[in-house]
C-alpha cells in the first residue's frame, strides 16, 4: 500500500493543519514526521479553533490513529498542555495517539540554549520560536539526545544529568543574561514526562510497516515549509529538520518507493515569520491589508507574520525538491478587493534574469520580476462549488497552474473545514 505526503511549500503556516483535518476522513493513520512545538497547526470547525503543536492534525476524527513519528522532537511540557486543551473533546488517546520510541525529547535546558544562542547572535538572530528545536536536533545528530524510549530504561536519569550538566556549562559559555530556576523547570518537566509516559509508546517504523502490509491508508503530515528546510531552505534562516519530502522517509521509516501522492500546500500570497530573505515582501498598504484580512499572526508565538506576493521561483523549486503531484492553494479569499495582484515569475540579480533560487539570496540583491494579474472584488468565503468562483479568481488559479505545471486540486476560501473546494 502507498503513503501520501502533505507538506508546506513556502516558509510555513500555509494551512497544513486545516487540510490534514479535511483529508483525514479518507485515511486510517495520520503520521507527523518532523519538527516539534515550533509548529502551530490551526483547525477550525463548528465554530471552534484549535491550534496543535505536536499532536497530528487528524486527532479530531473518530477513527484515524495519529502517530508522532521518530523525526519529531517533543517537549513534554507543551505536549501536556496540548492534551489538557483537548480534554473537553472526549478523545480516546489510548487508541488514537501513538508516540514513537525514537522521537527525541526537548529538555528545559534545550529551550534555554535556544534563547542564549539567539541572544548571542544579536541582529543576525534566526527569529527562532525559542522552543528548543535547534539544540535538540543538535543533540540528536551529535548522538547525545534523549529519546522517548530512553526514559523507560534504568540508566536514563544518569544520562539526563550528564547532558544537563553539559548544557549548563554551554549556557555559561554563551554568557547570556538569561535568568532561570533549573529546579522549577525540572519539576515542571518531570511532571509532564510522567503524563507522556502514560501514552502509548511504540516502535513506530514497525507499526507503519505492518499498517502498510495491512492495506491501511497513511497520510504523512509535515511541519514548517520547504523554504525552512535545513538543506534546501534559506540557510541559516531555517529550522533544524528536513521539512521536505525526504524527511517523511527518515522521520517515519517509510521507503521512498512507497510514497504515492505528494500534496504541496501554498498560500495565494506568501508569508514568513522570523528573520531571513524574502524577495517579494511587501512594506506598503497592500501588505498591511493582506496581513490584517489574513490574520497573519504566528499560531505558536503570536508574532506578526511578514507578508508578500506569491513567488513562483521559490514555489517551482519547492515543487521539484518534493516531487509534488498535487497542489492546494490556501487563503485566496484574503486577496479579494485587491485591484492588481502581482505574481513573481523571475528574479533579477545583477542585471541577469533568473528562474532559480540562487545560493544566497540574502547577500545578493534580488529584484523580483512581476506579472500583473487583475484582481477580483467578490467575497469568496461563502463559495462551495468550483463553478461559483468568480472568473478573475479562476483566471488567477489557471495562470498559476500553467506556470507551476502541477494541478491545483484544492482551493481553500476560509479557515473552516467547510470552506474547502475540490477541483
Ligand atoms: P499551518 O502551520 O500550515 O498549519 O498553518 P497555520 O495554522 O499556522 O496558519 C494558517 C492560518 O490560516 C490559520 O489561522 C488558519 O485558520 C487560516 N486559514 C487556513 N486556510 C485558510 C483560508 O483558506 N482562508 C483564510 N482566510 N484563512 C485560512
Ligand atoms: P508551521 O508547522 C512558520 C520559523 C521560525 C524561525 C525559523 C527557525 O506552523 O508551519 P525554530 O523555532 O525552528 O528554531 O525557528 O523557522 N518557523 C516557522 N515559521 N511556521 C512554522 O511551523 C515554523 N516553525 C519554525 O519563525 O524563523
Ligand atoms: Mg503554523
CSV table of C-alpha atoms and ligand atoms in Angstrom, one decimal:
chain,number,residue,atom,x,y,z
A,1,UNK,CA,0.0,0.0,0.0
A,2,UNK,CA,1.1,3.5,-0.6
A,3,UNK,CA,1.6,6.5,1.6
A,4,UNK,CA,0.6,10.1,0.7
A,5,UNK,CA,2.5,13.1,1.9
A,6,UNK,CA,1.4,16.6,2.8
A,7,UNK,CA,3.8,19.4,3.2
A,8,UNK,CA,4.2,23.2,3.0
A,9,UNK,CA,5.9,24.8,0.0
A,10,UNK,CA,6.7,28.2,1.5
A,11,UNK,CA,8.0,29.4,4.8
A,12,UNK,CA,5.4,27.5,6.9
A,13,UNK,CA,1.9,28.4,8.0
A,14,UNK,CA,0.4,27.6,4.6
A,15,UNK,CA,-2.6,25.9,6.2
A,16,UNK,CA,-1.3,22.3,6.6
A,17,UNK,CA,-3.3,21.7,9.7
A,18,UNK,CA,-6.6,22.7,8.1
A,19,UNK,CA,-6.1,20.4,5.1
A,20,UNK,CA,-4.9,17.4,7.1
A,21,UNK,CA,-8.1,17.8,9.1
A,22,UNK,CA,-10.1,17.9,5.9
A,23,UNK,CA,-8.4,14.9,4.4
A,24,UNK,CA,-8.3,12.7,7.5
A,25,UNK,CA,-11.7,11.1,6.7
A,26,UNK,CA,-10.1,9.3,3.9
A,27,UNK,CA,-7.1,7.9,5.9
A,28,UNK,CA,-6.5,5.4,8.7
A,29,UNK,CA,-3.3,6.9,10.0
A,30,UNK,CA,-2.0,10.5,10.2
A,31,UNK,CA,1.7,10.5,10.9
A,32,UNK,CA,3.7,13.6,11.7
A,33,UNK,CA,7.2,13.2,10.5
A,34,UNK,CA,9.4,16.2,11.7
A,35,UNK,CA,9.6,19.4,13.6
A,36,UNK,CA,8.3,20.0,17.1
A,37,UNK,CA,6.3,22.6,19.1
A,38,UNK,CA,7.7,25.3,16.8
A,39,UNK,CA,4.8,24.3,14.6
A,40,UNK,CA,1.3,25.7,15.1
A,41,UNK,CA,-1.3,23.9,13.0
A,42,UNK,CA,-4.7,25.5,13.1
A,43,UNK,CA,-8.0,23.7,12.6
A,44,UNK,CA,-11.4,25.3,12.6
A,45,UNK,CA,-14.8,23.6,12.6
A,46,UNK,CA,-18.2,24.0,14.4
A,47,UNK,CA,-17.2,27.5,15.4
A,48,UNK,CA,-14.1,26.3,17.4
A,49,UNK,CA,-10.5,27.0,16.6
A,50,UNK,CA,-7.8,24.6,17.7
A,51,UNK,CA,-4.0,25.0,17.5
A,52,UNK,CA,-1.9,21.8,17.6
A,53,UNK,CA,1.9,21.8,18.0
A,54,UNK,CA,3.0,18.2,18.4
A,55,UNK,CA,-0.2,16.2,18.0
A,56,UNK,CA,-1.1,15.4,14.4
A,57,UNK,CA,-4.0,17.3,12.8
A,58,UNK,CA,-6.2,14.2,12.4
A,59,UNK,CA,-6.9,13.9,16.1
A,60,UNK,CA,-10.5,15.2,16.0
A,61,UNK,CA,-11.7,12.4,13.7
A,62,UNK,CA,-13.3,9.4,15.3
A,63,UNK,CA,-11.3,6.7,13.7
A,64,UNK,CA,-7.9,7.8,12.5
A,65,UNK,CA,-4.8,6.8,14.5
A,66,UNK,CA,-2.5,9.8,15.0
A,67,UNK,CA,1.2,9.0,15.2
A,68,UNK,CA,4.0,11.2,16.4
A,69,UNK,CA,7.0,9.9,14.3
A,70,UNK,CA,10.6,9.4,15.2
A,71,UNK,CA,11.6,12.5,13.3
A,72,UNK,CA,9.6,14.7,15.7
A,73,UNK,CA,11.1,16.4,18.8
A,74,UNK,CA,8.7,16.5,21.7
A,75,UNK,CA,8.6,18.9,24.6
A,76,UNK,CA,6.7,17.1,27.3
A,77,UNK,CA,5.6,20.4,28.9
A,78,UNK,CA,3.9,21.6,25.7
A,79,UNK,CA,2.6,18.1,24.9
A,80,UNK,CA,0.9,18.0,28.3
A,81,UNK,CA,-0.7,21.4,27.6
A,82,UNK,CA,-2.0,20.2,24.3
A,83,UNK,CA,-3.6,17.2,25.9
A,84,UNK,CA,-5.2,19.4,28.5
A,85,UNK,CA,-6.6,21.7,25.8
A,86,UNK,CA,-8.1,18.6,24.1
A,87,UNK,CA,-9.6,17.3,27.3
A,88,UNK,CA,-13.1,18.7,26.6
A,89,UNK,CA,-13.4,16.7,23.4
A,90,UNK,CA,-13.5,13.2,24.9
A,91,UNK,CA,-10.8,11.9,22.6
A,92,UNK,CA,-9.7,8.3,23.4
A,93,UNK,CA,-6.0,8.9,23.4
A,94,UNK,CA,-5.2,5.3,24.3
A,95,UNK,CA,-6.5,4.1,20.9
A,96,UNK,CA,-5.9,7.2,18.8
A,97,UNK,CA,-2.5,8.6,19.8
A,98,UNK,CA,0.8,6.8,19.3
A,99,UNK,CA,4.3,8.1,20.0
A,100,UNK,CA,7.5,6.8,18.5
A,101,UNK,CA,10.1,5.5,21.0
A,102,UNK,CA,12.7,7.1,18.8
A,103,UNK,CA,11.3,10.6,18.9
A,104,UNK,CA,13.7,12.9,20.7
A,105,UNK,CA,12.8,14.9,23.8
A,106,UNK,CA,13.2,18.7,24.2
A,107,UNK,CA,14.7,19.2,27.7
A,108,UNK,CA,14.2,22.5,29.6
A,109,UNK,CA,17.9,23.2,29.0
A,110,UNK,CA,17.4,22.9,25.2
A,111,UNK,CA,15.0,25.8,25.5
A,112,UNK,CA,17.5,27.8,27.5
A,113,UNK,CA,20.2,27.1,25.0
A,114,UNK,CA,18.0,28.2,22.1
A,115,UNK,CA,17.3,31.5,23.9
A,116,UNK,CA,21.0,32.0,24.8
A,117,UNK,CA,22.1,31.2,21.2
A,118,UNK,CA,19.6,33.6,19.7
A,119,UNK,CA,20.6,36.4,22.2
A,120,UNK,CA,24.3,35.9,21.3
A,121,UNK,CA,23.5,36.4,17.6
A,122,UNK,CA,22.2,39.9,18.0
A,123,UNK,CA,20.9,41.3,14.7
A,124,UNK,CA,21.8,38.0,12.9
A,125,UNK,CA,19.3,36.1,15.0
A,126,UNK,CA,17.2,33.4,13.2
A,127,UNK,CA,14.0,34.5,14.8
A,128,UNK,CA,13.6,31.1,16.3
A,129,UNK,CA,10.3,30.2,18.1
A,130,UNK,CA,12.6,29.6,21.1
A,131,UNK,CA,11.1,26.1,21.7
A,132,UNK,CA,14.5,24.4,21.9
A,133,UNK,CA,14.3,22.9,18.4
A,134,UNK,CA,17.9,23.7,17.2
A,135,UNK,CA,19.7,22.5,20.4
A,136,UNK,CA,17.5,19.3,20.5
A,137,UNK,CA,18.3,18.3,16.9
A,138,UNK,CA,22.0,19.2,17.5
A,139,UNK,CA,22.0,16.7,20.4
A,140,UNK,CA,20.2,14.1,18.2
A,141,UNK,CA,22.8,14.4,15.4
A,142,UNK,CA,25.6,14.8,18.0
A,143,UNK,CA,24.5,11.4,19.4
A,144,UNK,CA,23.7,12.8,22.9
A,145,UNK,CA,20.0,13.1,22.6
A,146,UNK,CA,17.3,11.6,24.9
A,147,UNK,CA,14.6,9.6,23.2
A,148,UNK,CA,11.1,8.8,24.4
A,149,UNK,CA,12.1,5.1,24.7
A,150,UNK,CA,15.1,6.0,26.8
A,151,UNK,CA,13.0,7.3,29.7
A,152,UNK,CA,11.8,3.7,30.4
A,153,UNK,CA,15.4,2.5,31.0
A,154,UNK,CA,17.4,2.3,34.2
A,155,UNK,CA,20.2,4.5,33.0
A,156,UNK,CA,18.1,7.3,31.8
A,157,UNK,CA,18.3,9.6,34.8
A,158,UNK,CA,22.1,9.3,34.9
A,159,UNK,CA,22.3,10.2,31.2
A,160,UNK,CA,19.9,13.0,31.7
A,161,UNK,CA,22.0,14.5,34.4
A,162,UNK,CA,25.2,14.3,32.4
A,163,UNK,CA,23.6,16.0,29.5
A,164,UNK,CA,22.0,18.8,31.6
A,165,UNK,CA,25.4,19.4,33.3
A,166,UNK,CA,26.9,19.9,29.8
A,167,UNK,CA,24.1,22.2,28.8
A,168,UNK,CA,24.6,24.3,31.9
A,169,UNK,CA,28.3,24.7,31.0
A,170,UNK,CA,27.3,25.7,27.5
A,171,UNK,CA,25.0,28.3,28.9
A,172,UNK,CA,27.9,29.8,30.8
A,173,UNK,CA,29.8,29.9,27.6
A,174,UNK,CA,27.0,32.0,26.0
A,175,UNK,CA,27.4,34.4,28.8
A,176,UNK,CA,23.8,35.5,28.4
A,177,UNK,CA,21.8,37.4,30.9
A,178,UNK,CA,19.3,34.6,30.9
A,179,UNK,CA,17.7,34.1,34.3
A,180,UNK,CA,16.2,30.7,35.2
A,181,UNK,CA,15.5,28.4,38.1
A,182,UNK,CA,16.5,25.0,36.9
A,183,UNK,CA,14.8,23.1,39.7
A,184,UNK,CA,11.5,24.8,38.9
A,185,UNK,CA,11.9,24.0,35.2
A,186,UNK,CA,12.8,20.4,36.0
A,187,UNK,CA,9.9,19.8,38.3
A,188,UNK,CA,7.5,21.0,35.5
A,189,UNK,CA,9.4,18.8,33.0
A,190,UNK,CA,9.3,15.7,35.1
A,191,UNK,CA,5.6,16.1,35.9
A,192,UNK,CA,4.8,16.4,32.2
A,193,UNK,CA,7.1,13.5,31.4
A,194,UNK,CA,5.0,11.4,33.7
A,195,UNK,CA,2.0,12.1,31.6
A,196,UNK,CA,3.8,11.4,28.3
A,197,UNK,CA,5.0,8.0,29.7
A,198,UNK,CA,1.4,7.0,30.2
A,199,UNK,CA,0.7,7.4,26.5
A,200,UNK,CA,1.0,4.6,24.0
A,201,UNK,CA,4.7,4.4,23.0
A,202,UNK,CA,5.5,2.3,20.0
A,203,UNK,CA,8.2,1.1,17.6
A,204,UNK,CA,6.7,3.4,15.0
A,205,UNK,CA,8.5,2.2,12.0
A,206,UNK,CA,7.3,-1.4,12.7
A,207,UNK,CA,3.8,-0.1,13.3
A,208,UNK,CA,3.8,1.7,10.0
A,209,UNK,CA,5.3,-1.2,8.1
A,210,UNK,CA,2.6,-3.5,9.4
A,211,UNK,CA,-0.1,-0.9,8.7
A,212,UNK,CA,1.1,-0.7,5.1
A,213,UNK,CA,1.1,-4.5,4.7
A,214,UNK,CA,-2.5,-4.5,6.1
A,215,UNK,CA,-3.5,-2.0,3.4
A,216,UNK,CA,-4.1,0.9,5.7
A,217,UNK,CA,-4.2,4.4,4.2
A,218,UNK,CA,-1.5,6.7,5.7
A,219,UNK,CA,-1.1,10.4,5.4
A,220,UNK,CA,2.3,11.8,6.5
A,221,UNK,CA,1.9,15.4,7.9
A,222,UNK,CA,4.8,17.8,7.5
A,223,UNK,CA,5.6,20.9,9.7
A,224,UNK,CA,7.2,24.2,8.7
A,225,UNK,CA,7.7,24.6,5.0
A,226,UNK,CA,10.2,23.7,2.3
A,227,UNK,CA,12.0,27.1,2.4
A,228,UNK,CA,12.8,26.4,6.1
A,229,UNK,CA,14.4,23.0,5.3
A,230,UNK,CA,17.8,22.5,6.9
A,231,UNK,CA,19.4,21.7,3.5
A,232,UNK,CA,17.3,23.5,0.9
A,233,UNK,CA,15.8,26.4,2.8
A,234,UNK,CA,17.2,29.9,3.1
A,235,UNK,CA,20.1,28.8,5.3
A,236,UNK,CA,20.9,29.8,8.0
A,237,UNK,CA,17.4,31.2,8.4
A,238,UNK,CA,15.8,27.8,8.6
A,239,UNK,CA,14.7,25.3,11.1
A,240,UNK,CA,16.8,22.3,12.1
A,241,UNK,CA,14.9,19.4,10.4
A,242,UNK,CA,14.2,18.1,6.9
A,243,UNK,CA,10.9,19.7,6.1
A,244,UNK,CA,10.9,18.4,2.5
A,245,UNK,CA,9.6,15.0,1.2
A,246,UNK,CA,12.8,13.1,2.2
A,247,UNK,CA,12.0,14.0,5.8
A,248,UNK,CA,9.0,11.7,5.7
A,249,UNK,CA,11.2,8.7,4.9
A,250,UNK,CA,13.7,9.4,7.7
A,251,UNK,CA,11.1,10.8,10.1
A,252,UNK,CA,8.8,7.8,9.8
A,253,UNK,CA,10.8,4.9,8.3
A,254,UNK,CA,8.8,5.0,5.1
A,255,UNK,CA,10.6,3.8,2.0
A,256,UNK,CA,10.7,6.4,-0.9
A,257,UNK,CA,9.1,4.0,-3.3
A,258,UNK,CA,6.0,3.7,-1.0
A,259,UNK,CA,5.2,7.4,-1.4
A,260,UNK,CA,2.4,8.0,-3.9
A,261,UNK,CA,0.9,11.4,-3.9
A,262,UNK,CA,2.8,14.4,-2.6
A,263,UNK,CA,0.4,17.2,-1.7
A,264,UNK,CA,2.1,20.6,-1.7
A,265,UNK,CA,0.3,23.5,0.1
A,266,UNK,CA,0.8,27.1,-0.6
A,267,UNK,CA,-0.9,30.4,0.1
A,268,UNK,CA,-2.2,32.6,-2.7
A,269,UNK,CA,0.4,35.0,-1.4
A,270,UNK,CA,3.5,34.5,0.8
A,271,UNK,CA,4.2,34.9,4.5
A,272,UNK,CA,7.3,34.5,6.7
A,273,UNK,CA,7.7,34.7,10.4
A,274,UNK,CA,11.2,35.3,11.8
A,275,UNK,CA,14.3,36.6,10.1
A,276,UNK,CA,15.8,35.9,6.7
A,277,UNK,CA,15.4,36.8,3.0
A,278,UNK,CA,12.0,37.3,1.5
A,279,UNK,CA,12.3,38.8,-2.1
A,280,UNK,CA,8.6,39.5,-2.6
A,281,UNK,CA,8.0,41.1,0.8
A,282,UNK,CA,5.6,44.0,0.9
A,283,UNK,CA,6.1,47.0,3.1
A,284,UNK,CA,3.1,49.1,1.8
A,285,UNK,CA,-0.6,49.4,2.5
A,286,UNK,CA,-1.5,46.3,0.4
A,287,UNK,CA,0.9,44.2,2.6
A,288,UNK,CA,-0.8,45.6,5.7
A,289,UNK,CA,-4.2,44.9,4.3
A,290,UNK,CA,-3.3,41.2,3.4
A,291,UNK,CA,-1.8,40.8,6.9
A,292,UNK,CA,-5.0,42.2,8.5
A,293,UNK,CA,-7.5,40.3,6.4
A,294,UNK,CA,-5.5,37.1,6.6
A,295,UNK,CA,-4.9,37.4,10.4
A,296,UNK,CA,-1.3,36.9,9.8
A,297,UNK,CA,0.0,36.3,13.3
A,298,UNK,CA,2.0,33.2,14.3
A,299,UNK,CA,-0.1,30.4,15.7
A,300,UNK,CA,2.8,29.4,18.1
A,301,UNK,CA,4.4,32.7,19.1
A,302,UNK,CA,1.7,35.3,18.2
A,303,UNK,CA,4.4,37.3,16.2
A,304,UNK,CA,3.2,39.3,13.2
A,305,UNK,CA,4.0,37.4,10.0
A,306,UNK,CA,5.8,39.3,7.2
A,307,UNK,CA,3.6,39.3,4.0
A,308,UNK,CA,4.4,39.5,0.3
A,309,UNK,CA,3.3,38.5,-3.2
A,310,UNK,CA,3.4,34.9,-4.4
A,311,UNK,CA,6.8,33.8,-5.6
A,312,UNK,CA,6.8,31.2,-8.4
A,313,UNK,CA,10.6,31.0,-8.4
A,314,UNK,CA,10.7,29.5,-5.0
A,315,UNK,CA,7.4,27.6,-5.5
A,316,UNK,CA,8.8,25.8,-8.6
A,317,UNK,CA,12.0,25.0,-6.6
A,318,UNK,CA,9.9,23.5,-3.7
A,319,UNK,CA,7.8,21.5,-6.2
A,320,UNK,CA,10.9,20.0,-7.7
A,321,UNK,CA,12.6,19.1,-4.5
A,322,UNK,CA,9.5,17.5,-3.1
A,323,UNK,CA,8.2,15.8,-6.3
A,324,UNK,CA,4.8,17.5,-5.7
A,325,UNK,CA,2.0,15.7,-7.6
A,326,UNK,CA,-1.0,17.9,-6.4
A,327,UNK,CA,-1.2,21.5,-5.3
A,328,UNK,CA,-3.5,23.0,-2.8
A,329,UNK,CA,-4.0,26.8,-2.7
A,330,UNK,CA,-5.0,28.4,0.5
A,331,UNK,CA,-6.3,31.8,1.5
A,332,UNK,CA,-7.4,33.0,-1.9
A,333,UNK,CA,-10.3,34.8,-0.1
A,334,UNK,CA,-7.7,37.1,1.6
A,335,UNK,CA,-6.9,38.7,-1.8
A,336,UNK,CA,-10.5,39.8,-2.6
A,337,UNK,CA,-10.7,43.5,-3.3
A,338,UNK,CA,-7.1,44.0,-4.4
A,339,UNK,CA,-7.2,45.6,-7.8
A,340,UNK,CA,-4.0,44.2,-9.2
A,341,UNK,CA,-2.3,41.1,-7.9
A,342,UNK,CA,1.4,40.6,-8.6
A,343,UNK,CA,3.0,37.3,-9.3
A,344,UNK,CA,6.8,37.0,-9.2
A,345,UNK,CA,7.9,34.8,-12.1
A,346,UNK,CA,11.7,35.5,-12.1
A,347,UNK,CA,14.4,37.2,-10.1
A,348,UNK,CA,16.8,39.8,-11.4
A,349,UNK,CA,20.2,39.6,-9.9
A,350,UNK,CA,23.0,41.9,-11.2
A,351,UNK,CA,21.1,42.7,-14.4
A,352,UNK,CA,20.6,38.9,-15.0
A,353,UNK,CA,17.1,37.5,-15.1
A,354,UNK,CA,17.0,34.0,-13.5
A,355,UNK,CA,14.3,31.5,-12.7
A,356,UNK,CA,16.0,29.6,-10.0
A,357,UNK,CA,16.9,30.1,-6.3
A,358,UNK,CA,20.5,31.4,-6.0
A,359,UNK,CA,22.9,30.1,-3.4
A,360,UNK,CA,22.5,33.1,-1.1
A,361,UNK,CA,19.5,35.3,-1.7
A,362,UNK,CA,20.4,37.3,1.4
A,363,UNK,CA,23.6,38.9,0.2
A,364,UNK,CA,22.7,39.3,-3.4
A,365,UNK,CA,20.2,42.0,-4.1
A,366,UNK,CA,17.3,40.2,-5.7
A,367,UNK,CA,14.7,42.2,-7.6
A,368,UNK,CA,11.6,40.2,-8.2
A,369,UNK,CA,10.1,40.4,-11.7
A,370,UNK,CA,6.3,40.5,-11.6
A,371,UNK,CA,3.4,39.8,-13.9
A,372,UNK,CA,0.2,41.8,-13.1
A,373,UNK,CA,-3.0,39.8,-12.8
A,374,UNK,CA,-6.3,41.6,-12.5
A,375,UNK,CA,-7.8,41.0,-9.0
A,376,UNK,CA,-11.4,40.2,-8.1
A,377,UNK,CA,-13.9,42.1,-6.0
A,378,UNK,CA,-16.1,39.2,-4.8
A,379,UNK,CA,-16.1,37.7,-1.3
A,380,UNK,CA,-15.1,34.1,-1.8
A,381,UNK,CA,-15.7,32.8,1.7
A,382,UNK,CA,-19.3,31.5,1.1
A,383,UNK,CA,-18.5,29.7,-2.1
A,384,UNK,CA,-18.9,25.9,-2.1
A,385,UNK,CA,-18.7,24.9,-5.8
A,386,UNK,CA,-15.9,25.4,-8.3
A,387,UNK,CA,-18.5,26.7,-10.8
A,388,UNK,CA,-19.4,29.6,-8.4
A,389,UNK,CA,-15.9,31.0,-8.4
A,390,UNK,CA,-15.5,34.5,-9.9
A,391,UNK,CA,-13.9,34.5,-13.4
A,392,UNK,CA,-10.9,36.6,-12.4
A,393,UNK,CA,-10.2,34.3,-9.4
A,394,UNK,CA,-10.4,31.2,-11.7
A,395,UNK,CA,-8.0,33.0,-14.1
A,396,UNK,CA,-5.5,33.5,-11.3
A,397,UNK,CA,-5.7,29.8,-10.5
A,398,UNK,CA,-5.3,28.9,-14.1
A,399,UNK,CA,-2.3,31.2,-14.5
A,400,UNK,CA,-0.6,29.6,-11.5
A,401,UNK,CA,-1.4,26.1,-12.6
A,402,UNK,CA,0.0,26.7,-16.0
A,403,UNK,CA,3.2,28.2,-14.6
A,404,UNK,CA,3.7,25.6,-11.9
A,405,UNK,CA,2.8,22.6,-14.2
A,406,UNK,CA,1.1,20.8,-11.4
A,407,UNK,CA,-2.7,20.6,-10.9
A,408,UNK,CA,-4.3,22.7,-8.2
A,409,UNK,CA,-6.7,20.2,-6.7
A,410,UNK,CA,-7.9,22.1,-3.6
A,411,UNK,CA,-8.8,25.8,-3.3
A,412,UNK,CA,-9.4,27.0,0.3
A,413,UNK,CA,-11.5,30.1,0.8
A,414,UNK,CA,-11.6,30.4,4.6
A,415,UNK,CA,-10.3,28.8,7.8
A,416,UNK,CA,-13.2,26.5,8.3
A,417,UNK,CA,-13.2,22.8,7.3
A,418,UNK,CA,-16.2,23.6,5.1
A,419,UNK,CA,-14.6,26.4,3.2
A,420,UNK,CA,-12.7,23.9,1.0
A,421,UNK,CA,-13.4,23.5,-2.7
A,422,UNK,CA,-12.2,20.4,-4.6
A,423,UNK,CA,-11.3,20.8,-8.2
B,1,LIG,P1,0.0,25.6,9.3
B,1,LIG,O1,1.1,25.8,10.2
B,1,LIG,O2,0.4,25.3,7.9
B,1,LIG,O3,-1.0,24.5,9.7
B,1,LIG,O4,-0.9,26.9,9.2
B,1,LIG,P2,-1.3,27.9,10.4
B,1,LIG,O5,-2.4,27.2,11.1
B,1,LIG,O6,-0.1,28.3,11.2
B,1,LIG,O7,-1.7,29.2,9.7
B,1,LIG,C1,-2.8,29.2,8.7
B,1,LIG,C2,-3.8,30.2,9.2
B,1,LIG,O8,-4.7,30.5,8.1
B,1,LIG,C3,-4.7,29.6,10.3
B,1,LIG,O9,-5.1,30.7,11.1
B,1,LIG,C4,-5.9,29.1,9.6
B,1,LIG,O10,-7.1,29.0,10.4
B,1,LIG,C5,-6.0,30.0,8.4
B,1,LIG,N1,-6.5,29.5,7.2
B,1,LIG,C6,-6.3,28.3,6.6
B,1,LIG,N2,-6.8,28.3,5.4
B,1,LIG,C7,-7.4,29.5,5.2
B,1,LIG,C8,-8.1,30.1,4.1
B,1,LIG,O11,-8.3,29.5,3.0
B,1,LIG,N3,-8.6,31.4,4.2
B,1,LIG,C9,-8.4,32.1,5.4
B,1,LIG,N4,-8.8,33.3,5.4
B,1,LIG,N5,-7.7,31.5,6.4
B,1,LIG,C10,-7.2,30.3,6.3
B,2,LIG,P1,4.3,25.5,11.0
B,2,LIG,O1,4.4,24.0,11.1
B,2,LIG,C1,6.3,29.3,10.3
B,2,LIG,C2,10.5,29.6,11.7
B,2,LIG,C3,10.8,30.5,12.8
B,2,LIG,C4,12.2,30.9,12.5
B,2,LIG,C5,12.8,29.6,12.0
B,2,LIG,C6,13.5,28.8,13.0
B,2,LIG,O2,3.3,26.1,11.9
B,2,LIG,O3,4.2,25.9,9.6
B,2,LIG,P2,12.9,27.3,15.1
B,2,LIG,O4,11.9,27.5,16.2
B,2,LIG,O5,12.6,26.1,14.3
B,2,LIG,O6,14.3,27.3,15.5
B,2,LIG,O7,12.7,28.6,14.1
B,2,LIG,O8,11.7,28.9,11.5
B,2,LIG,N1,9.4,28.6,12.0
B,2,LIG,C7,8.2,28.6,11.5
B,2,LIG,N2,7.6,29.5,10.7
B,2,LIG,N3,5.7,28.2,10.7
B,2,LIG,C8,6.3,27.2,11.4
B,2,LIG,O9,5.7,26.0,11.6
B,2,LIG,C9,7.6,27.4,11.9
B,2,LIG,N4,8.5,26.7,12.6
B,2,LIG,C10,9.6,27.4,12.7
B,2,LIG,O10,9.9,31.6,12.9
B,2,LIG,O11,12.2,31.9,11.5
B,3,LIG,MG1,1.7,27.3,11.6
